[in-house]
mmCIF file of C-alpha atoms in Angstrom:
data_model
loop_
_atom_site.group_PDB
_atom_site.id
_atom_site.type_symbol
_atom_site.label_atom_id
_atom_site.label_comp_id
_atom_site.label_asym_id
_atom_site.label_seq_id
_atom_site.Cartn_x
_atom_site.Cartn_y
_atom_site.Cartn_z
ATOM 1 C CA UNK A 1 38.525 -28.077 -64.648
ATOM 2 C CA UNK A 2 39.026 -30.067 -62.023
ATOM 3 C CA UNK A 3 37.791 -33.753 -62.439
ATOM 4 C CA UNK A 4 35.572 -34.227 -58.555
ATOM 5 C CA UNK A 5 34.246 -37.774 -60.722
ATOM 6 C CA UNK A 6 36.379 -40.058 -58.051
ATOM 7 C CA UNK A 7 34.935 -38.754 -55.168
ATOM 8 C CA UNK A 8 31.288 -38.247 -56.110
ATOM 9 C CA UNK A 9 28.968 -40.571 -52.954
ATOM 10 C CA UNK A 10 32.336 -40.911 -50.762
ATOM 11 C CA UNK A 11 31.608 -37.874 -48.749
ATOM 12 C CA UNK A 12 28.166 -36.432 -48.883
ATOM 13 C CA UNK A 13 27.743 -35.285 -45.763
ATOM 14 C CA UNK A 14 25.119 -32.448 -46.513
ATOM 15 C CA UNK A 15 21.870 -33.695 -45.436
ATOM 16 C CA UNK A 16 23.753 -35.645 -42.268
ATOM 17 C CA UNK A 17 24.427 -32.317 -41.182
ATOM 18 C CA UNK A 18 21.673 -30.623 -41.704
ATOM 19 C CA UNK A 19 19.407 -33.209 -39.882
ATOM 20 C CA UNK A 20 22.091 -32.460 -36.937
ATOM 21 C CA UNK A 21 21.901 -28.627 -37.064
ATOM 22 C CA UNK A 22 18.116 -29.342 -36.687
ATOM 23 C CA UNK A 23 18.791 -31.640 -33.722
ATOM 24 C CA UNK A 24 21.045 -29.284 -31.813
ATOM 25 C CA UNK A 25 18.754 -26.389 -32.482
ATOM 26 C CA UNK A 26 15.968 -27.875 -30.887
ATOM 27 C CA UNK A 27 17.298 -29.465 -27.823
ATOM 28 C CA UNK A 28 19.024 -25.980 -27.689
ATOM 29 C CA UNK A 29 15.572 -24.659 -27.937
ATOM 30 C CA UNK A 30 13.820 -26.751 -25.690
ATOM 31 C CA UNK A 31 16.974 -26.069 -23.201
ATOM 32 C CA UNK A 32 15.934 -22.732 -23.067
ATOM 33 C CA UNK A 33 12.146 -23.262 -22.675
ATOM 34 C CA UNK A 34 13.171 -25.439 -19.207
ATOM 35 C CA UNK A 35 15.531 -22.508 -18.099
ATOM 36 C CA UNK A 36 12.878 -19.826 -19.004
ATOM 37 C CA UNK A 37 10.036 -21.738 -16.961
ATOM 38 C CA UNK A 38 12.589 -22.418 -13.864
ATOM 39 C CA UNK A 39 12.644 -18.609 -13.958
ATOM 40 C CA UNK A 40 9.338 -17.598 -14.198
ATOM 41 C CA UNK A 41 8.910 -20.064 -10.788
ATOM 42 C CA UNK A 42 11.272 -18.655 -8.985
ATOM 43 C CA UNK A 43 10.559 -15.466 -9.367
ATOM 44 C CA UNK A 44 7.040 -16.679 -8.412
ATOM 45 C CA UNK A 45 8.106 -18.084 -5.279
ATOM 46 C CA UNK A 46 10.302 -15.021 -4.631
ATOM 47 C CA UNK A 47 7.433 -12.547 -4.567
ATOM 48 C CA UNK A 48 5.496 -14.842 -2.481
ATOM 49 C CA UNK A 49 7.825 -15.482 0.083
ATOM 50 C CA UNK A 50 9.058 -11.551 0.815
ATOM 51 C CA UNK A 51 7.146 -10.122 3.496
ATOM 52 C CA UNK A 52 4.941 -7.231 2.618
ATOM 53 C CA UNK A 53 7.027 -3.525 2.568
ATOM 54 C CA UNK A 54 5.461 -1.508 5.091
ATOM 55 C CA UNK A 55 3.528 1.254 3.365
ATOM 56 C CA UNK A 56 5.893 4.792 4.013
ATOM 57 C CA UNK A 57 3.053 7.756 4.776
ATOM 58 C CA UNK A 58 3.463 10.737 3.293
ATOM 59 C CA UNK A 59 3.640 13.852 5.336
ATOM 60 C CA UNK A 60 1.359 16.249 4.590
ATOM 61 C CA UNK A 61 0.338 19.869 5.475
ATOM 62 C CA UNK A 62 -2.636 20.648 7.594
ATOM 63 C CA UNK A 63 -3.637 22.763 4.767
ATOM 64 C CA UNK A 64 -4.604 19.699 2.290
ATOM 65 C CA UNK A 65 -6.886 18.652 4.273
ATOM 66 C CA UNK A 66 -8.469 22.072 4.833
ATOM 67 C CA UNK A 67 -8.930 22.238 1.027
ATOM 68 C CA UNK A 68 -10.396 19.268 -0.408
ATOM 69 C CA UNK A 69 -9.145 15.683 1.292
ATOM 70 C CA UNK A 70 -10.970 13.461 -1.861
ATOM 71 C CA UNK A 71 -7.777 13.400 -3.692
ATOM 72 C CA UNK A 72 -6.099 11.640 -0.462
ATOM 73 C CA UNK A 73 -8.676 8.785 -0.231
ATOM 74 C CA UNK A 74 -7.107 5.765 0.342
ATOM 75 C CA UNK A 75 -3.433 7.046 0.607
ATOM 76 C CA UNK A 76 -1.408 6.662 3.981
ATOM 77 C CA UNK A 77 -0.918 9.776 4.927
ATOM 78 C CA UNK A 78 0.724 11.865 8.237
ATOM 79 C CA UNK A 79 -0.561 14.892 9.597
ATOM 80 C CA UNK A 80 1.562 16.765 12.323
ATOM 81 C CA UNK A 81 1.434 19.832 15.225
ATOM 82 C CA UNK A 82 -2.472 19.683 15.423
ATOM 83 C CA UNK A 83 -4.375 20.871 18.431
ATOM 84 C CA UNK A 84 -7.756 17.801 19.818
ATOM 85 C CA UNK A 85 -10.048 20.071 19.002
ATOM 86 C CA UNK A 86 -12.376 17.545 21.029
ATOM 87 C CA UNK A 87 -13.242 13.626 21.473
ATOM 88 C CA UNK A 88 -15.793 11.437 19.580
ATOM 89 C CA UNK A 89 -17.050 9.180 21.682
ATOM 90 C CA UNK A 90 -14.072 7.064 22.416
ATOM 91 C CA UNK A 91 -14.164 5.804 18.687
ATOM 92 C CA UNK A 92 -11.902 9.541 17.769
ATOM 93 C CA UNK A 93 -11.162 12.818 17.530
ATOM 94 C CA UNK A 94 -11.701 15.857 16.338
ATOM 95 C CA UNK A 95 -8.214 17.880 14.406
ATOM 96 C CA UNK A 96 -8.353 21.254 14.383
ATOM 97 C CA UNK A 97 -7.215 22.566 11.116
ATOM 98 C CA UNK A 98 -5.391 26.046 10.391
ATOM 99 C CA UNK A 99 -8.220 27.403 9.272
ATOM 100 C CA UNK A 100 -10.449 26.406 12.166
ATOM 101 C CA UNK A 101 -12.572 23.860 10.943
ATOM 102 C CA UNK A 102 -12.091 20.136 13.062
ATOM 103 C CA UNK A 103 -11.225 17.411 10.897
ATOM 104 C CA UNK A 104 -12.467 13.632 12.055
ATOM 105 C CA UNK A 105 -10.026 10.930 13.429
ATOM 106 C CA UNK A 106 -10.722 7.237 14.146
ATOM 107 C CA UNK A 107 -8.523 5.486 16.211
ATOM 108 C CA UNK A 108 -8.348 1.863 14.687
ATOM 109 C CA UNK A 109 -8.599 -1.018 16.786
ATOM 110 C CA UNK A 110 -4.994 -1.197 17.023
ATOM 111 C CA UNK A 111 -4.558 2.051 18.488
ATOM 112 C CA UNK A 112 -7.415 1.946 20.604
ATOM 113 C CA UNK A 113 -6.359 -1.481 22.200
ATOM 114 C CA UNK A 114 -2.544 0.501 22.817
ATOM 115 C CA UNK A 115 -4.391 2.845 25.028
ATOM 116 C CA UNK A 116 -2.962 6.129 23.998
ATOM 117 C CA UNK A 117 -4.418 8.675 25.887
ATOM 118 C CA UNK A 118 -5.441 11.821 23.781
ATOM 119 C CA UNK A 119 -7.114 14.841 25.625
ATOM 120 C CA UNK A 120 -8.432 18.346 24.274
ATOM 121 C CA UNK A 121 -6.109 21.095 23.757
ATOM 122 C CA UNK A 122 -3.081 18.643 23.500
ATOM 123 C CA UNK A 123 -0.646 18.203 19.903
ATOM 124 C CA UNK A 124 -1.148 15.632 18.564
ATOM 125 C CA UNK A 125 0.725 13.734 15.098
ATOM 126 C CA UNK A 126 -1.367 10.963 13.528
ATOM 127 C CA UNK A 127 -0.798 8.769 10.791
ATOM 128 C CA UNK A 128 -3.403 7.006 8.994
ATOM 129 C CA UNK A 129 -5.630 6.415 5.827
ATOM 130 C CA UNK A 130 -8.162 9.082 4.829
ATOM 131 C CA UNK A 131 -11.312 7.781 3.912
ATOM 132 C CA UNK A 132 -14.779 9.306 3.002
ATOM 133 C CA UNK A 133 -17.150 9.374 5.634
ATOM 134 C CA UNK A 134 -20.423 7.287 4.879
ATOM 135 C CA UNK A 135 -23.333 5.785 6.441
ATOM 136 C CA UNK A 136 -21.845 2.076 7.228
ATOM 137 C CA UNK A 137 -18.552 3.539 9.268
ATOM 138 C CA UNK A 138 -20.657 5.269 10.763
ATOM 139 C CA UNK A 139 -22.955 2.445 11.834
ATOM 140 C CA UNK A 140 -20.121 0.056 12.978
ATOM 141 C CA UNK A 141 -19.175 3.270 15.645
ATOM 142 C CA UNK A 142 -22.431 3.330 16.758
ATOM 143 C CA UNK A 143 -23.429 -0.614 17.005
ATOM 144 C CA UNK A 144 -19.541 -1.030 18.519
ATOM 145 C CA UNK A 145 -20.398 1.398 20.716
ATOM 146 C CA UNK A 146 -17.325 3.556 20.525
ATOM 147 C CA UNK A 147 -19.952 6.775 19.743
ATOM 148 C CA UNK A 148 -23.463 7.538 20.946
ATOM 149 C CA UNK A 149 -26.288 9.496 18.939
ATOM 150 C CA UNK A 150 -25.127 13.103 19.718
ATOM 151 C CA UNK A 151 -21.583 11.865 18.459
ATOM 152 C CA UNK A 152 -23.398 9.926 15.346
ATOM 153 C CA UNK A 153 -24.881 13.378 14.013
ATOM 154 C CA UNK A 154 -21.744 15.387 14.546
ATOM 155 C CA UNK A 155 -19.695 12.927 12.481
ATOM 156 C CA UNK A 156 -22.203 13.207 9.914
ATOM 157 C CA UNK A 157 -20.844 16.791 8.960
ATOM 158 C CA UNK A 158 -17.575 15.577 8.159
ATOM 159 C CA UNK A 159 -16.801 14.505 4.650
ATOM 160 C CA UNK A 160 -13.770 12.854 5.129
ATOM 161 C CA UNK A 161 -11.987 11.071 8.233
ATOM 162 C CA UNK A 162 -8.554 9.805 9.227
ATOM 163 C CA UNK A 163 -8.728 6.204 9.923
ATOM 164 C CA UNK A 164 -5.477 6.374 12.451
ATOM 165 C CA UNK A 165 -2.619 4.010 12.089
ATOM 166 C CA UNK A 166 -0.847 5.327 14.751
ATOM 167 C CA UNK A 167 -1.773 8.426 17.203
ATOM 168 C CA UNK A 168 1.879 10.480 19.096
ATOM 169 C CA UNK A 169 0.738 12.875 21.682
ATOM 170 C CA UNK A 170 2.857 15.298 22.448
ATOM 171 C CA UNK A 171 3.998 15.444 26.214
ATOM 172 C CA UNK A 172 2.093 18.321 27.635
ATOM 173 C CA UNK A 173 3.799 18.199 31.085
ATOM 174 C CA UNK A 174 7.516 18.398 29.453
ATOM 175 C CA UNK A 175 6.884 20.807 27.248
ATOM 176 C CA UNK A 176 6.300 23.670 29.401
ATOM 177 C CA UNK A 177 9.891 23.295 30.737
#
């Protein structure tokens, strides 16, 4: 065997090196503690700072909304072709639908403040958020201003209505050529 007496305390480095290992594992550790929580701010600040995506409507066929609109509440949507089937005060419009029936337009403030001038019988494409019509929308028409009583009682029939985003009529006098 071989005789390791003449060397035993000269070189025991074994706990000096494990008290190391410890040391480099944590400031390793914390390291990556600092590095994780730069990341977590920056991606903070980068979600804060980009500008909100603009919302993409969906297209839609006339015939969705002819059917049952509730599962399009709250959805940007786009409707296209339709004939004004009439005004609403100067607050809307009325859609007709393939089947007939009108469907209810609002014209936000936006759209009303851009002046676009939509007229019976003309095509119109509108894009916009469907909600359910209820008692207070209703009331903010009325109080605005934008619909009188007659118009108030009409709207009433309508379950749904497009609040409009944006309103394209088509160009009635180019058409026929």
């Amino acid at each position: 065997m071989a005789d390791n007496a003449s060397r035993r305390g000269a070189a025991d480095l074994g706990i000096p090196l494990m008290v190391l290992a410890f040391i480099v594992i944590g400031l390793f550790m914390y390291y990556l503690n600092v590095r994780a929580a730069e990341e977590r701010a920056l991606d903070i600040v980068e979600e804060t700072d980009t500008p909100d995506e603009m919302e993409v409507a969906t297209t839609i066929a006339a015939t969705d909304l002819e059917v049952d609109a509730a599962p399009l509440e709250g959805r940007l949507i786009r409707v296209s072709g339709l004939n004004v089937a009439s005004m609403l005060g100067t607050q809307g419009f009325w859609l007709e639908l393939p089947n007939g029936q009108p469907f209810l337009v609002s014209m936000s403030e936006e759209v009303i403040a851009e002046g676009v001038p939509v007229t019976m019988g003309e095509r119109a494409t509108v894009t916009g958020i469907v909600h359910a019509v209820n008692d207070s929308a209703l009331s903010a028409w009325e109080i605005a201003g934008t619909i009188g009583g007659g118009d108030r009682l009409a709207a009433e029939f309508a379950t749904h209505y497009l609040e409009s985003t944006e309103v394209v009529v088509a160009d009635t006098a180019t058409s026929g050529n």
